[in-house]
Coordinates of C-alpha atoms and ligand atoms in Angstrom, one line a residue:
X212 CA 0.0 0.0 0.0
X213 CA 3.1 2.1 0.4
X214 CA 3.4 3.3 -3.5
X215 CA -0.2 4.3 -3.3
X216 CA -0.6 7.9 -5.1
X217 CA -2.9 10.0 -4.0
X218 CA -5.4 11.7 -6.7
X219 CA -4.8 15.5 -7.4
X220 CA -7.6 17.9 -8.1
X221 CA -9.5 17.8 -5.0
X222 CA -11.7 20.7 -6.2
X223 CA -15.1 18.3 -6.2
X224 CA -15.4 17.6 -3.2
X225 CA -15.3 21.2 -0.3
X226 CA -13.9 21.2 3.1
X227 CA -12.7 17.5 4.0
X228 CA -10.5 15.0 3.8
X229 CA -11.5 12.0 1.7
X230 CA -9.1 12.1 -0.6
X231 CA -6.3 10.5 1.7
X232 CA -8.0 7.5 1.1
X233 CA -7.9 5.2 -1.8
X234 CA -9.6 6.3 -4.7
X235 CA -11.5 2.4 -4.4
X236 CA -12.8 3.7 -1.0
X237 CA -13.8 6.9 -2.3
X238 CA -15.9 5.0 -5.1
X239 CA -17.9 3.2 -2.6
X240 CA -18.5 5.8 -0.7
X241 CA -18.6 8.9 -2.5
X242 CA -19.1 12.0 -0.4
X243 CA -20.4 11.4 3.0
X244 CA -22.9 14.1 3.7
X245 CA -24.2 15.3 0.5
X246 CA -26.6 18.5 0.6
X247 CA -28.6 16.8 -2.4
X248 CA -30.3 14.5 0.2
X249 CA -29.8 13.7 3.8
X250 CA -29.4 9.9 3.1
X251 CA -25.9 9.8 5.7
X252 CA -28.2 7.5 7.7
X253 CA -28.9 4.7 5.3
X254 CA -25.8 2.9 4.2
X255 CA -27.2 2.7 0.9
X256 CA -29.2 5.2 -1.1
X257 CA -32.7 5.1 -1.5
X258 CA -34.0 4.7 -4.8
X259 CA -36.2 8.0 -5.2
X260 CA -38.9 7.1 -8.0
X261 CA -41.0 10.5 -8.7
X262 CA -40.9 11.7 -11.6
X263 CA -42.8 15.5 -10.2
X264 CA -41.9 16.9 -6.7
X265 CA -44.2 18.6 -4.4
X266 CA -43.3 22.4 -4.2
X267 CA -44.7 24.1 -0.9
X268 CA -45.9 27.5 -2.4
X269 CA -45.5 29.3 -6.0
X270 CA -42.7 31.5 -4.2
X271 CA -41.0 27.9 -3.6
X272 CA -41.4 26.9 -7.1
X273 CA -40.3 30.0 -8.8
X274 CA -37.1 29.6 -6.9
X275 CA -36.8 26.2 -8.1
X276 CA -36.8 27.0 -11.6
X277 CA -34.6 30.4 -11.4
X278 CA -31.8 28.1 -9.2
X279 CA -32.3 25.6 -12.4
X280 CA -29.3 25.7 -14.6
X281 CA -27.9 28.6 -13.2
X282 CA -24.7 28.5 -12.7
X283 CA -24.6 30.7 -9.5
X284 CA -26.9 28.3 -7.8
X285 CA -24.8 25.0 -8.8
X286 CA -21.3 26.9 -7.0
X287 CA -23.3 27.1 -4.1
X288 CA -24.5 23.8 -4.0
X289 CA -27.1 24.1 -2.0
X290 CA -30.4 22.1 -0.6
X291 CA -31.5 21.6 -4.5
X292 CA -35.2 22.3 -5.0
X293 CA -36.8 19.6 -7.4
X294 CA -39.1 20.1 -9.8
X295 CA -39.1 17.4 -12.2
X296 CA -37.2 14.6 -13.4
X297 CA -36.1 15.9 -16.4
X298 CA -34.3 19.1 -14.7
X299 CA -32.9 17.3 -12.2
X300 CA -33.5 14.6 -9.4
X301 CA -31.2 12.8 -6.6
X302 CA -30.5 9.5 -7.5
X303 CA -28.6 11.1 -11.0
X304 CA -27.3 13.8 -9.3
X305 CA -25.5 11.9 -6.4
X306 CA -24.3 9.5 -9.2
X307 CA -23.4 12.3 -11.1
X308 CA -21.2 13.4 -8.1
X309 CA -19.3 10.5 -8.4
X310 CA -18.7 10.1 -11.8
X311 CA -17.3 14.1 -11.5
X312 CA -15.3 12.7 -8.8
X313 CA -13.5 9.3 -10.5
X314 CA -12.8 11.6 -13.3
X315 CA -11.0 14.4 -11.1
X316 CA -13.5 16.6 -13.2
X317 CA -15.9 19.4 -11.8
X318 CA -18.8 18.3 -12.4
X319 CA -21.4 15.8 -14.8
X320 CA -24.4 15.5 -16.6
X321 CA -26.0 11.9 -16.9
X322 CA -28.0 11.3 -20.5
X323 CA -30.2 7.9 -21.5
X324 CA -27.1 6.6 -23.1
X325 CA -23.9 7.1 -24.5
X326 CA -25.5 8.7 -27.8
X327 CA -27.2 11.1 -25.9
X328 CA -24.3 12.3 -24.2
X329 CA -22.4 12.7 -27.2
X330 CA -24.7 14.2 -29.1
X331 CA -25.4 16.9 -26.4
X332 CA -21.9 18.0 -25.8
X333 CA -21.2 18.6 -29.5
X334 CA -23.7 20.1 -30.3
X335 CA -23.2 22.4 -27.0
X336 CA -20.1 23.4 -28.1
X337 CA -20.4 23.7 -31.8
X338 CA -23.3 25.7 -33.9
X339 CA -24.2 25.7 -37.3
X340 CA -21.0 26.8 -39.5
X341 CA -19.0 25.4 -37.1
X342 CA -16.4 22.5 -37.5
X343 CA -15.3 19.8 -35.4
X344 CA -12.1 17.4 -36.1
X345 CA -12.2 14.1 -35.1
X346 CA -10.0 10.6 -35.5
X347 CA -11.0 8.7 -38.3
X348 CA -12.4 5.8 -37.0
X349 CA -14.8 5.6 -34.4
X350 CA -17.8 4.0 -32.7
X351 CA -20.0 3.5 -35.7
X352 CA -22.8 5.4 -33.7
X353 CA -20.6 8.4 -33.3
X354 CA -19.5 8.4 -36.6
X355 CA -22.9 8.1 -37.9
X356 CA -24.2 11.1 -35.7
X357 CA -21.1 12.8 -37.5
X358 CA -21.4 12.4 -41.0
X359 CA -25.3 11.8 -41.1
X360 CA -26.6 13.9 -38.5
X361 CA -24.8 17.2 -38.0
X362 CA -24.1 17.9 -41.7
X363 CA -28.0 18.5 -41.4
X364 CA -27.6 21.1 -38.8
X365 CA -24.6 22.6 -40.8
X366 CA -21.9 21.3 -38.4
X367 CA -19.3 19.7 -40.1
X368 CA -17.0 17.2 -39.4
X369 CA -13.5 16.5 -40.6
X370 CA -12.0 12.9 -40.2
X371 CA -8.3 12.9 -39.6
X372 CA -5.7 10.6 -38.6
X373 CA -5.0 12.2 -35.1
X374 CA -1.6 9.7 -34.3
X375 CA 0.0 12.2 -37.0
X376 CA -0.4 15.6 -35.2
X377 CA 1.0 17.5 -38.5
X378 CA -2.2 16.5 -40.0
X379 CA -4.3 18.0 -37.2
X380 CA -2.7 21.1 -37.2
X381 CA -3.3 21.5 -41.2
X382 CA -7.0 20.7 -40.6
X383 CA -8.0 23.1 -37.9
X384 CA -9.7 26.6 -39.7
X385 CA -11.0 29.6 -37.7
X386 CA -14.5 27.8 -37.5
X387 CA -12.8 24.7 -35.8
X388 CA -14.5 24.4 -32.4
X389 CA -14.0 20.9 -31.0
X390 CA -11.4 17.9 -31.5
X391 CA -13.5 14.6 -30.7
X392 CA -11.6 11.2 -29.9
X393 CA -11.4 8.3 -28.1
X394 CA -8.5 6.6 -26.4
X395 CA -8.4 3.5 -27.0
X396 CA -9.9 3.7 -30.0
X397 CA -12.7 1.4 -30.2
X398 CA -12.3 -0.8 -31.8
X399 CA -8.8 -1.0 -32.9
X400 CA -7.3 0.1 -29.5
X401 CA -4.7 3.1 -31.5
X402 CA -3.5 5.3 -28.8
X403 CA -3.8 9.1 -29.5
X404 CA -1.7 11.2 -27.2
X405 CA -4.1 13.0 -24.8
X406 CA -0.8 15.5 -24.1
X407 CA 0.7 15.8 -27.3
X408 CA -3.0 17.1 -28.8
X409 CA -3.5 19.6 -25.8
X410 CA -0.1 21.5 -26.6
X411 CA -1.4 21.7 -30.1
X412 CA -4.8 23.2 -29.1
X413 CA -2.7 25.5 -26.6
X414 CA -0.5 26.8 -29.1
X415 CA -3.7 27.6 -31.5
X416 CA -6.4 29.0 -28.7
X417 CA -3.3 31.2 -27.8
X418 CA -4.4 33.9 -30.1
X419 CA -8.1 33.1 -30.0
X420 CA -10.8 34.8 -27.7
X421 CA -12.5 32.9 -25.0
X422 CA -15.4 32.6 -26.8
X423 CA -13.9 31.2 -29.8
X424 CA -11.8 28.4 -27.8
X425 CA -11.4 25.0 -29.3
X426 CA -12.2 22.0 -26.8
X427 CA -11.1 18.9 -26.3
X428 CA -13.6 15.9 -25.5
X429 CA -12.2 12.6 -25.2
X430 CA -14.5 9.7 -24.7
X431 CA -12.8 7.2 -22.3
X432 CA -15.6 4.6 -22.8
X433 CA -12.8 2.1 -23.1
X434 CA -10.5 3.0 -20.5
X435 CA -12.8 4.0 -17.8
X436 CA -11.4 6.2 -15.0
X437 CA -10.4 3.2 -13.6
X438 CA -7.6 3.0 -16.2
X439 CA -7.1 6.4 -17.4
X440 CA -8.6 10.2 -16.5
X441 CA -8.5 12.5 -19.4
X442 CA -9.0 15.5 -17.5
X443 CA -5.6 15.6 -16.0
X444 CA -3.4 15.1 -19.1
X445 CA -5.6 18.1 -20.9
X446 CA -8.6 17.1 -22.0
X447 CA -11.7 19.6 -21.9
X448 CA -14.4 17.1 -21.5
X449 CA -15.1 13.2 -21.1
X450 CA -17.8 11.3 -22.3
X451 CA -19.2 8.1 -21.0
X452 CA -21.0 5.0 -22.5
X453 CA -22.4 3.8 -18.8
X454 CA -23.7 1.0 -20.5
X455 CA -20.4 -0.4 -20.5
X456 CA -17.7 -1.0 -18.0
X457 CA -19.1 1.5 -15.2
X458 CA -22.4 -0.5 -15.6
X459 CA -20.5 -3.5 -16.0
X460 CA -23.4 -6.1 -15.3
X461 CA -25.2 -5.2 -18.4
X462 CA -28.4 -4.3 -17.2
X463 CA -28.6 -0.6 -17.6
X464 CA -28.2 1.8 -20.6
X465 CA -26.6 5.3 -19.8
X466 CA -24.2 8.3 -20.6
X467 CA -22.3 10.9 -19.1
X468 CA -20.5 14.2 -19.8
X469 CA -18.2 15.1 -17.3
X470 CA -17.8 19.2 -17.6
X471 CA -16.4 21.9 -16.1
X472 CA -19.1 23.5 -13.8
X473 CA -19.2 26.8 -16.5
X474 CA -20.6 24.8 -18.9
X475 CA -22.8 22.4 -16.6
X476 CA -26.1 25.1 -16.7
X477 CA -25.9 24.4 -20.9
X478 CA -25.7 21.0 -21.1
X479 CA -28.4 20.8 -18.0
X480 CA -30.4 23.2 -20.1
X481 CA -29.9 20.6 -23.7
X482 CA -30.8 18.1 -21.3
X483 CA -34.4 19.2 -20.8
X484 CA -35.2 20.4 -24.2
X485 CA -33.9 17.3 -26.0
X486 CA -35.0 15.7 -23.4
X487 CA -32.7 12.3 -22.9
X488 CA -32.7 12.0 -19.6
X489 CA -31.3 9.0 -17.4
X490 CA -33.8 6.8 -15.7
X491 CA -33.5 6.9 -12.1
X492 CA -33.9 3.4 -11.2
X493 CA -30.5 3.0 -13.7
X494 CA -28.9 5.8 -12.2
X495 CA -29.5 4.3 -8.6
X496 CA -27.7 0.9 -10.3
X497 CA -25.0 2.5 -11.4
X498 CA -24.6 4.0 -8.1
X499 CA -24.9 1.5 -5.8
X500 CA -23.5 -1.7 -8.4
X501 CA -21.2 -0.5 -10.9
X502 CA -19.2 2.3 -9.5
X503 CA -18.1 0.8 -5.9
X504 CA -17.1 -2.4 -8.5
X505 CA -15.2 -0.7 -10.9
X506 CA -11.6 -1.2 -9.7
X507 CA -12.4 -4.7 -8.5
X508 CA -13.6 -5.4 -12.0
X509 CA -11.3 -3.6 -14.0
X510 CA -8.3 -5.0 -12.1
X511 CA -9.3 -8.7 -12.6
X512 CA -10.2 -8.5 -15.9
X513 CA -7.1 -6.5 -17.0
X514 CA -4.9 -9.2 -15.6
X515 CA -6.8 -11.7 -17.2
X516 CA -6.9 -9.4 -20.6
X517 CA -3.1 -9.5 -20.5
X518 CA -2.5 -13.9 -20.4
X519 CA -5.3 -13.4 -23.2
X520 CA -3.8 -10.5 -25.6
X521 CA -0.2 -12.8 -25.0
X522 CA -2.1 -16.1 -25.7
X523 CA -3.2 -14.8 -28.8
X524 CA 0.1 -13.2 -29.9
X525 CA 2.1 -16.4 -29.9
X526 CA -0.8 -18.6 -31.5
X527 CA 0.3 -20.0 -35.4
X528 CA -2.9 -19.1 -36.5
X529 CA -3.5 -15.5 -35.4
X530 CA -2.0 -12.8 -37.5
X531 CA -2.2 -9.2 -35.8
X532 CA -3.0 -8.7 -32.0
X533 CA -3.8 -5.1 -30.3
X534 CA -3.9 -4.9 -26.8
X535 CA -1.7 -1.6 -25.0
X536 CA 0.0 -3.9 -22.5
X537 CA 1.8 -6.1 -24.7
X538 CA 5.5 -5.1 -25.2
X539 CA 5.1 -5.4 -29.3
X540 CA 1.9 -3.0 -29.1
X541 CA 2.7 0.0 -31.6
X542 CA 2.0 2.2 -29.1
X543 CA 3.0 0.9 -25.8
X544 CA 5.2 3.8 -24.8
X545 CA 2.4 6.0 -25.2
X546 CA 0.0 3.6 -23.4
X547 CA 2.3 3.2 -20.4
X548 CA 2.2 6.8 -19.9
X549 CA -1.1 7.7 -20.5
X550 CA -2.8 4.5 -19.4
X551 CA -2.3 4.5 -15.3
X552 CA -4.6 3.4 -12.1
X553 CA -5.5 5.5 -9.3
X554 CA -2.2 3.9 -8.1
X555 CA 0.1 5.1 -10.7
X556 CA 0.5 1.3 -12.2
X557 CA -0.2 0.7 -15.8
X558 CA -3.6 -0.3 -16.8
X559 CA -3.8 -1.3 -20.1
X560 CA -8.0 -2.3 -20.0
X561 CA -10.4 -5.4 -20.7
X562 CA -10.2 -4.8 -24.1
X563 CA -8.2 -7.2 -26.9
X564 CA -8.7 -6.7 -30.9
X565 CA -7.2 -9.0 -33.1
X566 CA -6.9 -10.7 -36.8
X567 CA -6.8 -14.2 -37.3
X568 CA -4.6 -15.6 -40.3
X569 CA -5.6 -15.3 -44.1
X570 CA -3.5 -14.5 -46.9
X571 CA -6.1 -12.2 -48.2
X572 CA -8.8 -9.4 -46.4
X573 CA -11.7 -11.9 -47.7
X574 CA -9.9 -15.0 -46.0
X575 CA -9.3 -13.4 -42.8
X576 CA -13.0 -12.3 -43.0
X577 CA -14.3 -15.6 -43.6
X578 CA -11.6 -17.0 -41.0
X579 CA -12.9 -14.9 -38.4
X580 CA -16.3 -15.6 -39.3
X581 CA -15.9 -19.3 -38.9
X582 CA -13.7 -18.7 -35.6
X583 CA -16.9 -16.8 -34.2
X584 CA -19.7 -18.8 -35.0
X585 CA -17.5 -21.5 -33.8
X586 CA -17.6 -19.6 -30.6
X587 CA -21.4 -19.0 -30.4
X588 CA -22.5 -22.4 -30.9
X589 CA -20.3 -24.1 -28.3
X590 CA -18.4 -21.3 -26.1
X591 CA -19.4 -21.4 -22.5
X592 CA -17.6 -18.6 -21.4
X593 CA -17.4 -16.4 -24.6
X594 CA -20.4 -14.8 -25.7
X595 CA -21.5 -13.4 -29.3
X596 CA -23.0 -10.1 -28.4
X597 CA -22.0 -6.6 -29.0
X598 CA -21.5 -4.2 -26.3
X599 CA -18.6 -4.5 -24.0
X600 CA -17.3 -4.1 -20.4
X601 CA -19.3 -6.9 -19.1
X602 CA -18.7 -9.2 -16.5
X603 CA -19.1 -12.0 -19.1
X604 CA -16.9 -12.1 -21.6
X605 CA -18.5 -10.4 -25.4
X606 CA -17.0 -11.3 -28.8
X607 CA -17.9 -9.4 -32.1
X608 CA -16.8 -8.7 -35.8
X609 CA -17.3 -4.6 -35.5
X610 CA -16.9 -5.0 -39.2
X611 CA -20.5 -6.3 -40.0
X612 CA -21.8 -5.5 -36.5
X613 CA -20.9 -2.3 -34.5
X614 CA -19.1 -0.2 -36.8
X615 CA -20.8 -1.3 -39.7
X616 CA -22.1 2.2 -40.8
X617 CA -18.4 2.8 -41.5
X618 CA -18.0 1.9 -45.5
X619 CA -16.0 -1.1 -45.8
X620 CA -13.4 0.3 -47.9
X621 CA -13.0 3.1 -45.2
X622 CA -12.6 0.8 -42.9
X623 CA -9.5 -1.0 -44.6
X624 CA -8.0 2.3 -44.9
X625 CA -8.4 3.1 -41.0
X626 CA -6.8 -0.2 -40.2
X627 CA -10.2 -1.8 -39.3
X628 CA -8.9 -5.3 -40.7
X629 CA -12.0 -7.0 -42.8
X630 CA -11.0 -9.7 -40.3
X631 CA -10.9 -7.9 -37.1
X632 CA -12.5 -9.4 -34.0
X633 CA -13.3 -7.5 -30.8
X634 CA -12.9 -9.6 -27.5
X635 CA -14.1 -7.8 -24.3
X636 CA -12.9 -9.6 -21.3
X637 CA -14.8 -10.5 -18.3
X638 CA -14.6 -11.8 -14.9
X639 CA -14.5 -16.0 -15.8
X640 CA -11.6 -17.9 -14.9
X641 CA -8.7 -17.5 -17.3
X642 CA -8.2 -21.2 -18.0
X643 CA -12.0 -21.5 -19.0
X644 CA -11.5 -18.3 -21.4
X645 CA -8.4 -19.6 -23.3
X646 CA -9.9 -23.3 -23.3
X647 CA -12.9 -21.8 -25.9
X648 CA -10.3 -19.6 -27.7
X649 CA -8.0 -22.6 -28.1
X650 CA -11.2 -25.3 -29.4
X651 CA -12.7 -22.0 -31.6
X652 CA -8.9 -22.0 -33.3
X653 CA -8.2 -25.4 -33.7
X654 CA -11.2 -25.7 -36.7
X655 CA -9.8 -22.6 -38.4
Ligands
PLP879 C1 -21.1 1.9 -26.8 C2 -20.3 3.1 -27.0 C3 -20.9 4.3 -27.2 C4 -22.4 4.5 -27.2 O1 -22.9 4.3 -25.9 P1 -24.5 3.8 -25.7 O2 -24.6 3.8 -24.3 O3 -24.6 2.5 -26.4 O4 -25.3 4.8 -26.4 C5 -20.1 5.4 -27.4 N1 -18.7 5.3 -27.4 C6 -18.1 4.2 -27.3 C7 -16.6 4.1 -27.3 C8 -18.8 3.0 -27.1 O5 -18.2 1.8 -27.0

């Protein structure tokens, strides 16, 4: 316990001490007496299910709505007054708390799902004739939102290769307003240097006024904050899939921006217009299930992610394997740097990608199509299903499933291999995991 590091950026949490502990405490915990609700009495939260609260007089309810978004109101952090679950009620907000907190950030906004959370912060921070620069490859959903979506509202996007900075800095116009990434990339796990990208956007909003600023939002769906928090190598803002690894049982759907507080009272305010609210009851899961589990689940799997990803690498019949903490990983420098625990170890993730062997792309595909429905027909501990984070272990082709409203030859060209294959670890027994893997590649 000696090496333990504590976490900087105490500025979430006023006026006490928590932050000697370990961040896996904290994450159980959270803040002990939280002005949101007086619930220091019940070791677990209540779940509160009303969706309209009772407001003692109109003077009471005026207040309400003027203390609404305004970003006076959320510095003092007062006694809240609810109105309505749209605007704001305690189950999100105490989870929202927490998620601020295990991204060192100043605050967060919950959404129905990772989409919604993404959508609202880009289109928060950009307006029509306005650009945003993103990597090239992405979660298909994103990159639909990007080149189908936005266009409409005259917000356009420009795909880059963001591991060559020179290209970055030859994209950016006066109308640039956001970089978007994620790191790892899903679902190729490329690294792009969180650091290396803020000095470039420091160097450009050097001459800029405020207003004008460019932003950084990185979404560390992949990484969780278990593995990686954005915030303190220079990223603006994070975004969440909670349907992933913070869920991590796979039973709720969720997002999450994580903000600075100035630009909380406009997302809050997107929020209840566009209306994508988190349900309660999945806020209150997230609270009380996923979160206080993260490090326990991240850790295990990790470890287990690791005997995988080197499993796979020395296997005849498997041709390219991406996971940051192998040695051979392109990027493993970059990973080891950026990529650390609440402890300062390296934390490479749950997540492997990797090509089995095919002299062409359309024998690789059909290799790794065999390879999987091998896998779905007689795996016990490897399941076909997208999404990822899970506590069971998820395999997918992202080619023909998640990332399929990329165009195939776009694909190729982003280093999606035809053949690619997305493995999310989970918390089964190593042995049992490599056992399937090993019977799935013995038919190939
Ligand atoms: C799944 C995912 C999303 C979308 O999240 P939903 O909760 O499914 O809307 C966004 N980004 C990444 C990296 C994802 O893996």
């Amino acid at each position: 316990m000696s090496k333990i590091k504590k976490t900087k950026n105490p500025k979430s949490i006023e006026g006490n001490n928590i932050r000697n502990y370990t961040m896996e405490s904290q994450l159980i915990y959270g803040k002990p007496k939280n002005p949101k609700w007086d619930y220091d009495h019940q070791l677990v939260p209540p779940v509160s299910s009303s969706t309209t609260f009772r407001l003692d007089s109109a003077q009471r309810g005026a207040e309400g709505f003027k203390a609404f978004a305004n970003l006076q109101a959320l510095k003092e952090n007062k006694l809240p007054i609810y109105i309505y679950d749209r605007l704001g009620e305690p189950n999100k907000e105490i989870l929202e708390e927490h998620l601020a907190y295990a991204e060192n950030g100043e605050s967060c906004v919950t959404f129905a799902s990772g989409m919604a959370a993404i959508s609202a912060i880009l289109c928060v921070l950009a307006k029509a004739g306005d650009e945003i620069v993103s990597h090239r490859t992405l979660y298909g959903c994103t990159f639909s939102l990007m080149k189908n979506w936005l266009p409409r509202f005259n917000i356009k996007v420009k795909f880059v290769d963001l591991l060559k900075t020179k290209e970055l800095k030859k994209t950016i116009t006066d109308n640039t307003k956001v970089i978007y990434f994620e790191t790892p990339v899903n679902p190729t796990l490329e690294i792009i240097d969180i650091a290396e990208i803020r000095k470039i956007i420091d160097e450009i909003n050097k001459s800029r006024k405020e207003s004008n600023k460019i932003s950084i939002v990185v979404d560390n769906t992949f990484a969780t904050p278990f593995c990686q928090r954005p915030l303190l190598l220079g990223a603006d803002f994070v975004v969440h899939s909670l349907t992933k690894n913070i869920g991590g049982f796979g039973t709720e759907i969720g997002g999450a921006v994580i903000t600075p507080l100035k630009y909380k009272p406009q997302i809050l305010l997107f929020r209840k217009d566009f209306g994508g609210v988190l349900n309660n009851k999945s806020a209150w899961s997230l609270l009380v299930y996923g979160i206080p589990t993260l490090s326990l689940r991240l850790s295990k799997q990790q470890e287990t992610a690791l005997e995988i990803a080197n499993f796979l690498e020395n296997h005849p019949k498997v041709q390219i394997v991406h996971y940051p903490g192998l040695v051979k990983f392109p990027q493993y420098d970059l990973a080891k740097k950026q990529m650390i625990d609440y402890h300062g170890n390296f934390a490479p993730g749950s997540m492997i990608y990797f090509v089995i062997k095919g002299k062409t792309p359309k024998e690789r595909q059909s290799n790794g199509a065999k390879f999987i429905n091998y896998i779905a027909k007689n795996a016990y501990t490897i399941t076909l299903a997208v999404s990822l984070g899970n506590i069971r272990t998820l395999i997918e082709h992202p080619g023909s499933m998640t990332h399929s409203a990329i165009p195939p030859e776009v694909q190729l060209k982003d280093g999606m291999d035809p053949g690619g294959i997305r493995l999310s670890i989970g918390l089964e027994n190593v042995c049992d995991i490599l056992n399937d893997l090993k019977k799935a590649l013995k038919i190939i």
